[in-house]
Structures are given as C-alpha cells and as structure tokens.
C-alpha cells in the first residue's frame, strides 16, 4: 500500500495508473476504521482495479460544540488495517492540503432539499460540509466509483444528488450496514459507549425492526408508530433525536401509498449520537387498515 499526504503526488501516481488502464474506486473515511469500513474496501476492490481510501477528519462537517477536536484518531492502526485488507492507496491529507490558508472552503456544495431534514435539522451545515469535502475528494482522486456505507443513508442520498446534479462521472455505490452480533450498526462513534451503554445500544436497531414488523403487519399509522418508537427508546435510556418513517427516494414522510420505505433514527446514548436505518418495500397484498401494536 502506498500512502500520500500530498495532492500533487497522489494525482501523478493515479494519472500513471489510469494511463495503464486501471480503474479507481474511492472509499472516503474519517479514519478510526472498523470492520464496516473494511467491507467498503472489499467492495472497492471488487468494482475497480485500485482501491483508494481517504482518511480526513473534515472540520467543515462538524458544528460548534460537536466532537471535531475529540474525534477518535488512530492513524497507525488504520494504516495497518488497510494494508492487511489489501488496500492499494491511502490518501491522508492534512487540513492545509484540503483547505489551504483559510482552513475552510470558500466554495461549498449545498443540496438544500435533502440537507435540512432529519440529521440536517439537528446538525445545521453538516451535509454541506460532507458534500463539499466529497466533491473535493472526487476532484482530487477522479475515481470511477465511490463506496459509502448505508448506515448514513441521508448522507448517501445527499452525495448521490450532488454527484448527479454536478454531472460528476463517479458511480456512487451504497454498501450494506455492517452490524455487531447484537445488531448495533458499526460506527467510529461507538467507541464513546461504555460497556453498559454498548449493551443498550442495540435497542435502537431492535426498535427499527419492531417498527418495520408493525408496518409489514399492516399498521399504517406512521405518525403513531414513530411516537411510540421514540417513547420506547426513551424508556430504554436513549435520548431520541428523531424517528421517522420516510420515502426512500427523497426522505419525505411516507404515506400509505409509498412502497419503498426507510425508517431513519438518531438517538443519543450518553455522549454518543447513534444513527441507524432500515429500508424495505411494503408488501401491497396486505389488508390496508389492520392495526397491530408495535
Ligand atoms: O461518512 C464519513 O465518514 C464522512 O462523512 C465522509 C463521507 C468521509 C466525508 O467526510
């Protein structure tokens, strides 16, 4: 594996690779890598000749009071994990490489209709920070494809929309959510959880599954289901941020007519803000107005 900090050196290397007919898949990350990230690397290796992983903790996507300063940094371990997994190229720029002089970006990429809802409502500016840094990474690496974990489903849609709208020739691929045995979605922020909280944390996924089952069993009162799920989370020690049953395509509230549904949730457990989701297709053959308890 080759590691680059410098944009010009990385570009030179990738230019040569492209000249040799090699294709490139990018996995953007903020480091502190876990098995979920490594599965993205596996996927990158399947779709392209070269897997490039970027590690960059992007200040632009953190709001005031968020965990930018304390965000877990584990560069040497990450490098070793990537090397063992067969990653070809690691790009780990310094802030000065990505945001010269000002440490911020004068030009930003905004995807308004997707960015102010759900996580965007609690984290104003977050998705602009994400879309901006990902667009910059696309400009630097010029990948044929880029792989993102579907745990951050809203982020996936924001990036897909920005890529389509800006006519960027990058195929955006979503990779299934990696979970621990308990069902907890893997996340770099799970490191903030203590042992007791870790046991409780899978409750978020269980609540999503229960709600999915209720919908599949014919309960179509989505508002009541969301309220009930939030209450259940609270009772299990979470501080819910939102719990929403939405359309997969645009994250607007789902109605009884919608088939492709995503249930999105975010909740605090101690210091950790956990997010998770479940996507599924509502079966049309079920009776419409049957109600079941979640
Ligand atoms: O999902 C993440 O880790 C980050 O939001 C990303 C996509 C690497 C952009 O900084």
PDB file of C-alpha atoms in Angstrom, residues 34-288:
ATOM      1  CA  UNK A  34     -13.765  -0.667  11.903  1.00  0.00           C
ATOM      2  CA  UNK A  35     -14.951  -3.794  10.083  1.00  0.00           C
ATOM      3  CA  UNK A  36     -17.697  -1.780   8.360  1.00  0.00           C
ATOM      4  CA  UNK A  37     -15.093   0.452   6.695  1.00  0.00           C
ATOM      5  CA  UNK A  38     -13.025  -2.566   5.709  1.00  0.00           C
ATOM      6  CA  UNK A  39     -16.059  -4.073   3.989  1.00  0.00           C
ATOM      7  CA  UNK A  40     -16.236  -0.881   1.909  1.00  0.00           C
ATOM      8  CA  UNK A  41     -12.629  -1.532   0.916  1.00  0.00           C
ATOM      9  CA  UNK A  42     -13.575  -5.101  -0.114  1.00  0.00           C
ATOM     10  CA  UNK A  43     -16.343  -3.662  -2.268  1.00  0.00           C
ATOM     11  CA  UNK A  44     -13.966  -1.121  -3.823  1.00  0.00           C
ATOM     12  CA  UNK A  45     -11.610  -3.953  -4.750  1.00  0.00           C
ATOM     13  CA  UNK A  46     -14.493  -5.765  -6.452  1.00  0.00           C
ATOM     14  CA  UNK A  47     -15.563  -2.839  -8.636  1.00  0.00           C
ATOM     15  CA  UNK A  48     -12.165  -1.403  -9.628  1.00  0.00           C
ATOM     16  CA  UNK A  49      -8.512  -2.316 -10.101  1.00  0.00           C
ATOM     17  CA  UNK A  50      -7.325   0.127  -7.441  1.00  0.00           C
ATOM     18  CA  UNK A  51      -8.917   0.810  -4.076  1.00  0.00           C
ATOM     19  CA  UNK A  52      -8.115   4.275  -2.716  1.00  0.00           C
ATOM     20  CA  UNK A  53      -9.091   5.039   0.878  1.00  0.00           C
ATOM     21  CA  UNK A  54      -9.022   8.606   2.135  1.00  0.00           C
ATOM     22  CA  UNK A  55      -8.703   9.428   5.812  1.00  0.00           C
ATOM     23  CA  UNK A  56      -9.555  13.027   6.554  1.00  0.00           C
ATOM     24  CA  UNK A  57     -11.428  14.384   9.556  1.00  0.00           C
ATOM     25  CA  UNK A  58     -13.283  17.150   7.824  1.00  0.00           C
ATOM     26  CA  UNK A  59     -13.771  20.207  10.065  1.00  0.00           C
ATOM     27  CA  UNK A  60     -16.384  21.616   7.693  1.00  0.00           C
ATOM     28  CA  UNK A  61     -18.951  18.952   8.613  1.00  0.00           C
ATOM     29  CA  UNK A  62     -18.751  19.466  12.387  1.00  0.00           C
ATOM     30  CA  UNK A  63     -20.905  22.099  14.062  1.00  0.00           C
ATOM     31  CA  UNK A  64     -19.860  24.252  17.020  1.00  0.00           C
ATOM     32  CA  UNK A  65     -19.829  22.133  20.172  1.00  0.00           C
ATOM     33  CA  UNK A  66     -19.603  18.865  18.208  1.00  0.00           C
ATOM     34  CA  UNK A  67     -16.821  16.330  18.584  1.00  0.00           C
ATOM     35  CA  UNK A  68     -14.313  17.555  15.962  1.00  0.00           C
ATOM     36  CA  UNK A  69     -11.473  18.006  18.469  1.00  0.00           C
ATOM     37  CA  UNK A  70     -12.194  14.759  20.314  1.00  0.00           C
ATOM     38  CA  UNK A  71     -12.986  12.705  17.203  1.00  0.00           C
ATOM     39  CA  UNK A  72     -11.057   9.434  17.597  1.00  0.00           C
ATOM     40  CA  UNK A  73      -7.745   9.500  15.721  1.00  0.00           C
ATOM     41  CA  UNK A  74      -5.903   6.210  15.199  1.00  0.00           C
ATOM     42  CA  UNK A  75      -3.824   6.707  12.079  1.00  0.00           C
ATOM     43  CA  UNK A  76      -1.146   3.985  12.537  1.00  0.00           C
ATOM     44  CA  UNK A  77      -3.727   1.322  13.412  1.00  0.00           C
ATOM     45  CA  UNK A  78      -5.883   2.418  10.456  1.00  0.00           C
ATOM     46  CA  UNK A  79      -2.897   2.228   8.125  1.00  0.00           C
ATOM     47  CA  UNK A  80      -2.132  -1.288   9.327  1.00  0.00           C
ATOM     48  CA  UNK A  81      -5.748  -2.457   8.961  1.00  0.00           C
ATOM     49  CA  UNK A  82      -5.866  -1.118   5.407  1.00  0.00           C
ATOM     50  CA  UNK A  83      -2.554  -2.694   4.490  1.00  0.00           C
ATOM     51  CA  UNK A  84      -3.748  -6.075   5.801  1.00  0.00           C
ATOM     52  CA  UNK A  85      -7.020  -5.772   3.873  1.00  0.00           C
ATOM     53  CA  UNK A  86      -5.184  -5.241   0.609  1.00  0.00           C
ATOM     54  CA  UNK A  87      -5.966  -1.551   0.097  1.00  0.00           C
ATOM     55  CA  UNK A  88      -3.758  -0.137  -2.660  1.00  0.00           C
ATOM     56  CA  UNK A  89      -3.587   3.563  -1.875  1.00  0.00           C
ATOM     57  CA  UNK A  90      -4.155   5.595   1.283  1.00  0.00           C
ATOM     58  CA  UNK A  91      -4.699   9.335   0.930  1.00  0.00           C
ATOM     59  CA  UNK A  92      -4.393  11.148   4.251  1.00  0.00           C
ATOM     60  CA  UNK A  93      -4.158  14.882   3.618  1.00  0.00           C
ATOM     61  CA  UNK A  94      -3.526  17.485   6.319  1.00  0.00           C
ATOM     62  CA  UNK A  95      -6.069  20.287   6.738  1.00  0.00           C
ATOM     63  CA  UNK A  96      -3.711  22.630   4.885  1.00  0.00           C
ATOM     64  CA  UNK A  97      -3.791  20.314   1.855  1.00  0.00           C
ATOM     65  CA  UNK A  98      -7.582  20.281   1.713  1.00  0.00           C
ATOM     66  CA  UNK A  99      -8.373  23.830   2.843  1.00  0.00           C
ATOM     67  CA  UNK A 100      -5.294  25.935   2.097  1.00  0.00           C
ATOM     68  CA  UNK A 101      -4.781  29.095   4.180  1.00  0.00           C
ATOM     69  CA  UNK A 102      -8.297  29.706   5.461  1.00  0.00           C
ATOM     70  CA  UNK A 103      -8.933  26.227   6.905  1.00  0.00           C
ATOM     71  CA  UNK A 104     -12.446  26.422   5.464  1.00  0.00           C
ATOM     72  CA  UNK A 105     -13.835  26.308   1.964  1.00  0.00           C
ATOM     73  CA  UNK A 106     -14.934  29.500   0.236  1.00  0.00           C
ATOM     74  CA  UNK A 107     -16.844  27.427  -2.289  1.00  0.00           C
ATOM     75  CA  UNK A 108     -19.328  24.924  -0.887  1.00  0.00           C
ATOM     76  CA  UNK A 109     -21.685  22.317  -2.326  1.00  0.00           C
ATOM     77  CA  UNK A 110     -25.235  22.566  -0.993  1.00  0.00           C
ATOM     78  CA  UNK A 111     -28.016  20.066  -1.570  1.00  0.00           C
ATOM     79  CA  UNK A 112     -30.801  22.087   0.053  1.00  0.00           C
ATOM     80  CA  UNK A 113     -33.896  19.890  -0.079  1.00  0.00           C
ATOM     81  CA  UNK A 114     -32.126  16.887   1.459  1.00  0.00           C
ATOM     82  CA  UNK A 115     -29.850  18.677   3.897  1.00  0.00           C
ATOM     83  CA  UNK A 116     -32.120  20.467   6.377  1.00  0.00           C
ATOM     84  CA  UNK A 117     -34.221  17.487   7.489  1.00  0.00           C
ATOM     85  CA  UNK A 118     -33.541  14.616   9.919  1.00  0.00           C
ATOM     86  CA  UNK A 119     -29.800  14.727  10.793  1.00  0.00           C
ATOM     87  CA  UNK A 120     -29.520  18.063   8.979  1.00  0.00           C
ATOM     88  CA  UNK A 121     -32.122  19.627  11.293  1.00  0.00           C
ATOM     89  CA  UNK A 122     -30.021  18.807  14.350  1.00  0.00           C
ATOM     90  CA  UNK A 123     -26.694  19.419  12.626  1.00  0.00           C
ATOM     91  CA  UNK A 124     -27.073  22.575  10.516  1.00  0.00           C
ATOM     92  CA  UNK A 125     -24.375  22.795   7.828  1.00  0.00           C
ATOM     93  CA  UNK A 126     -23.312  19.179   8.311  1.00  0.00           C
ATOM     94  CA  UNK A 127     -24.353  17.914   4.877  1.00  0.00           C
ATOM     95  CA  UNK A 128     -22.906  20.960   3.119  1.00  0.00           C
ATOM     96  CA  UNK A 129     -19.609  20.072   4.790  1.00  0.00           C
ATOM     97  CA  UNK A 130     -19.942  16.462   3.670  1.00  0.00           C
ATOM     98  CA  UNK A 131     -20.977  17.276   0.076  1.00  0.00           C
ATOM     99  CA  UNK A 132     -18.156  19.827  -0.202  1.00  0.00           C
ATOM    100  CA  UNK A 133     -15.375  17.545   1.024  1.00  0.00           C
ATOM    101  CA  UNK A 134     -16.605  14.584  -1.019  1.00  0.00           C
ATOM    102  CA  UNK A 135     -16.748  16.741  -4.153  1.00  0.00           C
ATOM    103  CA  UNK A 136     -13.186  17.901  -3.431  1.00  0.00           C
ATOM    104  CA  UNK A 137     -12.068  14.290  -2.964  1.00  0.00           C
ATOM    105  CA  UNK A 138     -13.728  13.392  -6.273  1.00  0.00           C
ATOM    106  CA  UNK A 139     -11.817  16.260  -7.911  1.00  0.00           C
ATOM    107  CA  UNK A 140      -8.536  15.069  -6.427  1.00  0.00           C
ATOM    108  CA  UNK A 141      -8.869  11.308  -6.955  1.00  0.00           C
ATOM    109  CA  UNK A 142     -11.165  11.325 -10.022  1.00  0.00           C
ATOM    110  CA  UNK A 143     -12.480   7.866  -9.167  1.00  0.00           C
ATOM    111  CA  UNK A 144     -14.684   5.759 -11.420  1.00  0.00           C
ATOM    112  CA  UNK A 145     -16.720   4.725  -8.392  1.00  0.00           C
ATOM    113  CA  UNK A 146     -17.054   5.695  -4.741  1.00  0.00           C
ATOM    114  CA  UNK A 147     -18.367   3.493  -1.953  1.00  0.00           C
ATOM    115  CA  UNK A 148     -20.363   4.726   1.051  1.00  0.00           C
ATOM    116  CA  UNK A 149     -21.913   2.832   3.963  1.00  0.00           C
ATOM    117  CA  UNK A 150     -25.707   2.885   4.012  1.00  0.00           C
ATOM    118  CA  UNK A 151     -25.825   3.480   7.768  1.00  0.00           C
ATOM    119  CA  UNK A 152     -25.545   7.125   6.759  1.00  0.00           C
ATOM    120  CA  UNK A 153     -28.437   6.799   4.321  1.00  0.00           C
ATOM    121  CA  UNK A 154     -29.193  10.528   4.261  1.00  0.00           C
ATOM    122  CA  UNK A 155     -25.522  11.239   3.540  1.00  0.00           C
ATOM    123  CA  UNK A 156     -25.629   8.659   0.734  1.00  0.00           C
ATOM    124  CA  UNK A 157     -28.614  10.427  -0.883  1.00  0.00           C
ATOM    125  CA  UNK A 158     -27.010  13.872  -0.472  1.00  0.00           C
ATOM    126  CA  UNK A 159     -23.810  12.676  -2.165  1.00  0.00           C
ATOM    127  CA  UNK A 160     -25.734  10.900  -4.927  1.00  0.00           C
ATOM    128  CA  UNK A 161     -27.774  14.041  -5.607  1.00  0.00           C
ATOM    129  CA  UNK A 162     -24.721  16.324  -5.639  1.00  0.00           C
ATOM    130  CA  UNK A 163     -22.877  13.933  -7.963  1.00  0.00           C
ATOM    131  CA  UNK A 164     -25.844  13.748 -10.369  1.00  0.00           C
ATOM    132  CA  UNK A 165     -26.513  17.487 -10.285  1.00  0.00           C
ATOM    133  CA  UNK A 166     -22.869  18.395 -10.899  1.00  0.00           C
ATOM    134  CA  UNK A 167     -22.550  15.762 -13.670  1.00  0.00           C
ATOM    135  CA  UNK A 168     -19.594  14.149 -11.916  1.00  0.00           C
ATOM    136  CA  UNK A 169     -18.613  10.922 -13.680  1.00  0.00           C
ATOM    137  CA  UNK A 170     -18.492   8.868 -10.492  1.00  0.00           C
ATOM    138  CA  UNK A 171     -20.681   5.845  -9.801  1.00  0.00           C
ATOM    139  CA  UNK A 172     -21.991   6.120  -6.243  1.00  0.00           C
ATOM    140  CA  UNK A 173     -22.329   2.731  -4.589  1.00  0.00           C
ATOM    141  CA  UNK A 174     -24.062   2.095  -1.258  1.00  0.00           C
ATOM    142  CA  UNK A 175     -22.784  -0.758   0.867  1.00  0.00           C
ATOM    143  CA  UNK A 176     -24.975  -2.681   3.376  1.00  0.00           C
ATOM    144  CA  UNK A 177     -24.821  -1.668   7.037  1.00  0.00           C
ATOM    145  CA  UNK A 178     -22.251  -3.702   8.982  1.00  0.00           C
ATOM    146  CA  UNK A 179     -23.584  -4.737  12.385  1.00  0.00           C
ATOM    147  CA  UNK A 180     -22.167  -6.318  15.511  1.00  0.00           C
ATOM    148  CA  UNK A 181     -23.715  -9.597  16.666  1.00  0.00           C
ATOM    149  CA  UNK A 182     -26.150  -7.659  18.844  1.00  0.00           C
ATOM    150  CA  UNK A 183     -27.423  -5.754  15.796  1.00  0.00           C
ATOM    151  CA  UNK A 184     -25.716  -2.453  16.640  1.00  0.00           C
ATOM    152  CA  UNK A 185     -24.646  -0.640  13.454  1.00  0.00           C
ATOM    153  CA  UNK A 186     -20.861  -0.296  13.405  1.00  0.00           C
ATOM    154  CA  UNK A 187     -19.687   3.277  13.812  1.00  0.00           C
ATOM    155  CA  UNK A 188     -16.499   5.054  14.803  1.00  0.00           C
ATOM    156  CA  UNK A 189     -18.546   6.819  17.481  1.00  0.00           C
ATOM    157  CA  UNK A 190     -19.442   3.504  19.195  1.00  0.00           C
ATOM    158  CA  UNK A 191     -16.089   3.961  20.921  1.00  0.00           C
ATOM    159  CA  UNK A 192     -17.766   6.648  23.055  1.00  0.00           C
ATOM    160  CA  UNK A 193     -20.019   3.967  24.623  1.00  0.00           C
ATOM    161  CA  UNK A 194     -19.112   2.283  27.905  1.00  0.00           C
ATOM    162  CA  UNK A 195     -19.808  -1.440  28.406  1.00  0.00           C
ATOM    163  CA  UNK A 196     -23.354  -0.924  29.781  1.00  0.00           C
ATOM    164  CA  UNK A 197     -24.246   1.538  27.045  1.00  0.00           C
ATOM    165  CA  UNK A 198     -22.903  -0.871  24.394  1.00  0.00           C
ATOM    166  CA  UNK A 199     -25.369  -3.487  25.615  1.00  0.00           C
ATOM    167  CA  UNK A 200     -28.224  -0.991  25.464  1.00  0.00           C
ATOM    168  CA  UNK A 201     -27.197   0.453  22.110  1.00  0.00           C
ATOM    169  CA  UNK A 202     -28.594  -2.389  20.002  1.00  0.00           C
ATOM    170  CA  UNK A 203     -32.009  -1.278  21.295  1.00  0.00           C
ATOM    171  CA  UNK A 204     -32.010   1.312  18.526  1.00  0.00           C
ATOM    172  CA  UNK A 205     -31.881  -1.395  15.855  1.00  0.00           C
ATOM    173  CA  UNK A 206     -34.427  -3.538  17.720  1.00  0.00           C
ATOM    174  CA  UNK A 207     -36.854  -0.610  17.742  1.00  0.00           C
ATOM    175  CA  UNK A 208     -36.381  -0.155  13.994  1.00  0.00           C
ATOM    176  CA  UNK A 209     -37.040  -3.864  13.403  1.00  0.00           C
ATOM    177  CA  UNK A 210     -40.164  -3.803  15.612  1.00  0.00           C
ATOM    178  CA  UNK A 211     -41.499  -0.828  13.701  1.00  0.00           C
ATOM    179  CA  UNK A 212     -40.770  -2.486  10.365  1.00  0.00           C
ATOM    180  CA  UNK A 213     -42.660  -5.591  11.544  1.00  0.00           C
ATOM    181  CA  UNK A 214     -45.608  -3.485  12.634  1.00  0.00           C
ATOM    182  CA  UNK A 215     -45.741  -1.860   9.188  1.00  0.00           C
ATOM    183  CA  UNK A 216     -45.387  -5.202   7.450  1.00  0.00           C
ATOM    184  CA  UNK A 217     -48.241  -6.487   9.587  1.00  0.00           C
ATOM    185  CA  UNK A 218     -50.488  -3.758   8.243  1.00  0.00           C
ATOM    186  CA  UNK A 219     -50.125  -0.905  10.728  1.00  0.00           C
ATOM    187  CA  UNK A 220     -50.038   2.198   8.554  1.00  0.00           C
ATOM    188  CA  UNK A 221     -50.387   4.898  11.210  1.00  0.00           C
ATOM    189  CA  UNK A 222     -46.814   6.054  10.687  1.00  0.00           C
ATOM    190  CA  UNK A 223     -47.061   9.065  12.992  1.00  0.00           C
ATOM    191  CA  UNK A 224     -48.298   6.967  15.897  1.00  0.00           C
ATOM    192  CA  UNK A 225     -45.643   4.331  15.216  1.00  0.00           C
ATOM    193  CA  UNK A 226     -42.900   6.970  15.274  1.00  0.00           C
ATOM    194  CA  UNK A 227     -44.153   8.493  18.523  1.00  0.00           C
ATOM    195  CA  UNK A 228     -44.368   5.067  20.104  1.00  0.00           C
ATOM    196  CA  UNK A 229     -40.883   4.090  18.948  1.00  0.00           C
ATOM    197  CA  UNK A 230     -39.403   7.329  20.323  1.00  0.00           C
ATOM    198  CA  UNK A 231     -41.106   6.692  23.644  1.00  0.00           C
ATOM    199  CA  UNK A 232     -39.726   3.149  23.737  1.00  0.00           C
ATOM    200  CA  UNK A 233     -36.245   4.459  23.038  1.00  0.00           C
ATOM    201  CA  UNK A 234     -36.589   6.975  25.859  1.00  0.00           C
ATOM    202  CA  UNK A 235     -37.713   4.219  28.224  1.00  0.00           C
ATOM    203  CA  UNK A 236     -34.620   2.206  27.276  1.00  0.00           C
ATOM    204  CA  UNK A 237     -32.317   5.071  28.244  1.00  0.00           C
ATOM    205  CA  UNK A 238     -31.854   6.806  24.865  1.00  0.00           C
ATOM    206  CA  UNK A 239     -32.426  10.446  24.212  1.00  0.00           C
ATOM    207  CA  UNK A 240     -34.090  10.251  20.803  1.00  0.00           C
ATOM    208  CA  UNK A 241     -33.321  12.958  18.253  1.00  0.00           C
ATOM    209  CA  UNK A 242     -35.760  11.766  15.594  1.00  0.00           C
ATOM    210  CA  UNK A 243     -37.517   8.625  14.470  1.00  0.00           C
ATOM    211  CA  UNK A 244     -39.072   8.990  11.018  1.00  0.00           C
ATOM    212  CA  UNK A 245     -40.782   6.721   8.524  1.00  0.00           C
ATOM    213  CA  UNK A 246     -39.942   8.120   5.116  1.00  0.00           C
ATOM    214  CA  UNK A 247     -39.869   7.537   1.392  1.00  0.00           C
ATOM    215  CA  UNK A 248     -36.545   6.038   0.368  1.00  0.00           C
ATOM    216  CA  UNK A 249     -36.113   8.284  -2.636  1.00  0.00           C
ATOM    217  CA  UNK A 250     -36.361  11.736  -1.032  1.00  0.00           C
ATOM    218  CA  UNK A 251     -36.752  11.203   2.746  1.00  0.00           C
ATOM    219  CA  UNK A 252     -40.137  12.927   2.818  1.00  0.00           C
ATOM    220  CA  UNK A 253     -42.712  11.453   5.243  1.00  0.00           C
ATOM    221  CA  UNK A 254     -44.024   8.163   3.861  1.00  0.00           C
ATOM    222  CA  UNK A 255     -47.736   7.738   3.264  1.00  0.00           C
ATOM    223  CA  UNK A 256     -49.794   4.600   2.916  1.00  0.00           C
ATOM    224  CA  UNK A 257     -49.279   4.843  -0.882  1.00  0.00           C
ATOM    225  CA  UNK A 258     -45.492   4.595  -0.652  1.00  0.00           C
ATOM    226  CA  UNK A 259     -43.914   1.192  -1.139  1.00  0.00           C
ATOM    227  CA  UNK A 260     -40.168   1.839  -0.779  1.00  0.00           C
ATOM    228  CA  UNK A 261     -39.802   2.986   2.762  1.00  0.00           C
ATOM    229  CA  UNK A 262     -36.890   3.805   5.051  1.00  0.00           C
ATOM    230  CA  UNK A 263     -37.166   4.161   8.807  1.00  0.00           C
ATOM    231  CA  UNK A 264     -34.485   6.571   9.988  1.00  0.00           C
ATOM    232  CA  UNK A 265     -33.493   7.102  13.593  1.00  0.00           C
ATOM    233  CA  UNK A 266     -30.961   9.075  15.586  1.00  0.00           C
ATOM    234  CA  UNK A 267     -30.612   8.958  19.342  1.00  0.00           C
ATOM    235  CA  UNK A 268     -28.081   9.882  21.983  1.00  0.00           C
ATOM    236  CA  UNK A 269     -26.805   7.302  24.411  1.00  0.00           C
ATOM    237  CA  UNK A 270     -24.569   9.171  26.817  1.00  0.00           C
ATOM    238  CA  UNK A 271     -22.057  11.077  24.712  1.00  0.00           C
ATOM    239  CA  UNK A 272     -22.635   9.046  21.547  1.00  0.00           C
ATOM    240  CA  UNK A 273     -25.054  10.145  18.867  1.00  0.00           C
ATOM    241  CA  UNK A 274     -26.104   6.922  17.173  1.00  0.00           C
ATOM    242  CA  UNK A 275     -27.856   6.745  13.812  1.00  0.00           C
ATOM    243  CA  UNK A 276     -29.367   3.768  12.059  1.00  0.00           C
ATOM    244  CA  UNK A 277     -31.990   2.892   9.463  1.00  0.00           C
ATOM    245  CA  UNK A 278     -33.906   0.060   7.856  1.00  0.00           C
ATOM    246  CA  UNK A 279     -35.016   0.094   4.206  1.00  0.00           C
ATOM    247  CA  UNK A 280     -37.726  -2.203   2.913  1.00  0.00           C
ATOM    248  CA  UNK A 281     -40.589  -2.493   0.469  1.00  0.00           C
ATOM    249  CA  UNK A 282     -44.082  -2.530   1.943  1.00  0.00           C
ATOM    250  CA  UNK A 283     -45.973  -5.552   0.696  1.00  0.00           C
ATOM    251  CA  UNK A 284     -49.013  -4.486  -1.340  1.00  0.00           C
ATOM    252  CA  UNK A 285     -51.004  -7.639  -0.751  1.00  0.00           C
ATOM    253  CA  UNK A 286     -51.628  -6.975   2.943  1.00  0.00           C
ATOM    254  CA  UNK A 287     -55.017  -5.661   4.096  1.00  0.00           C
ATOM    255  CA  UNK A 288     -54.818  -1.879   4.278  1.00  0.00           C
TER     256      UNK A 288
END
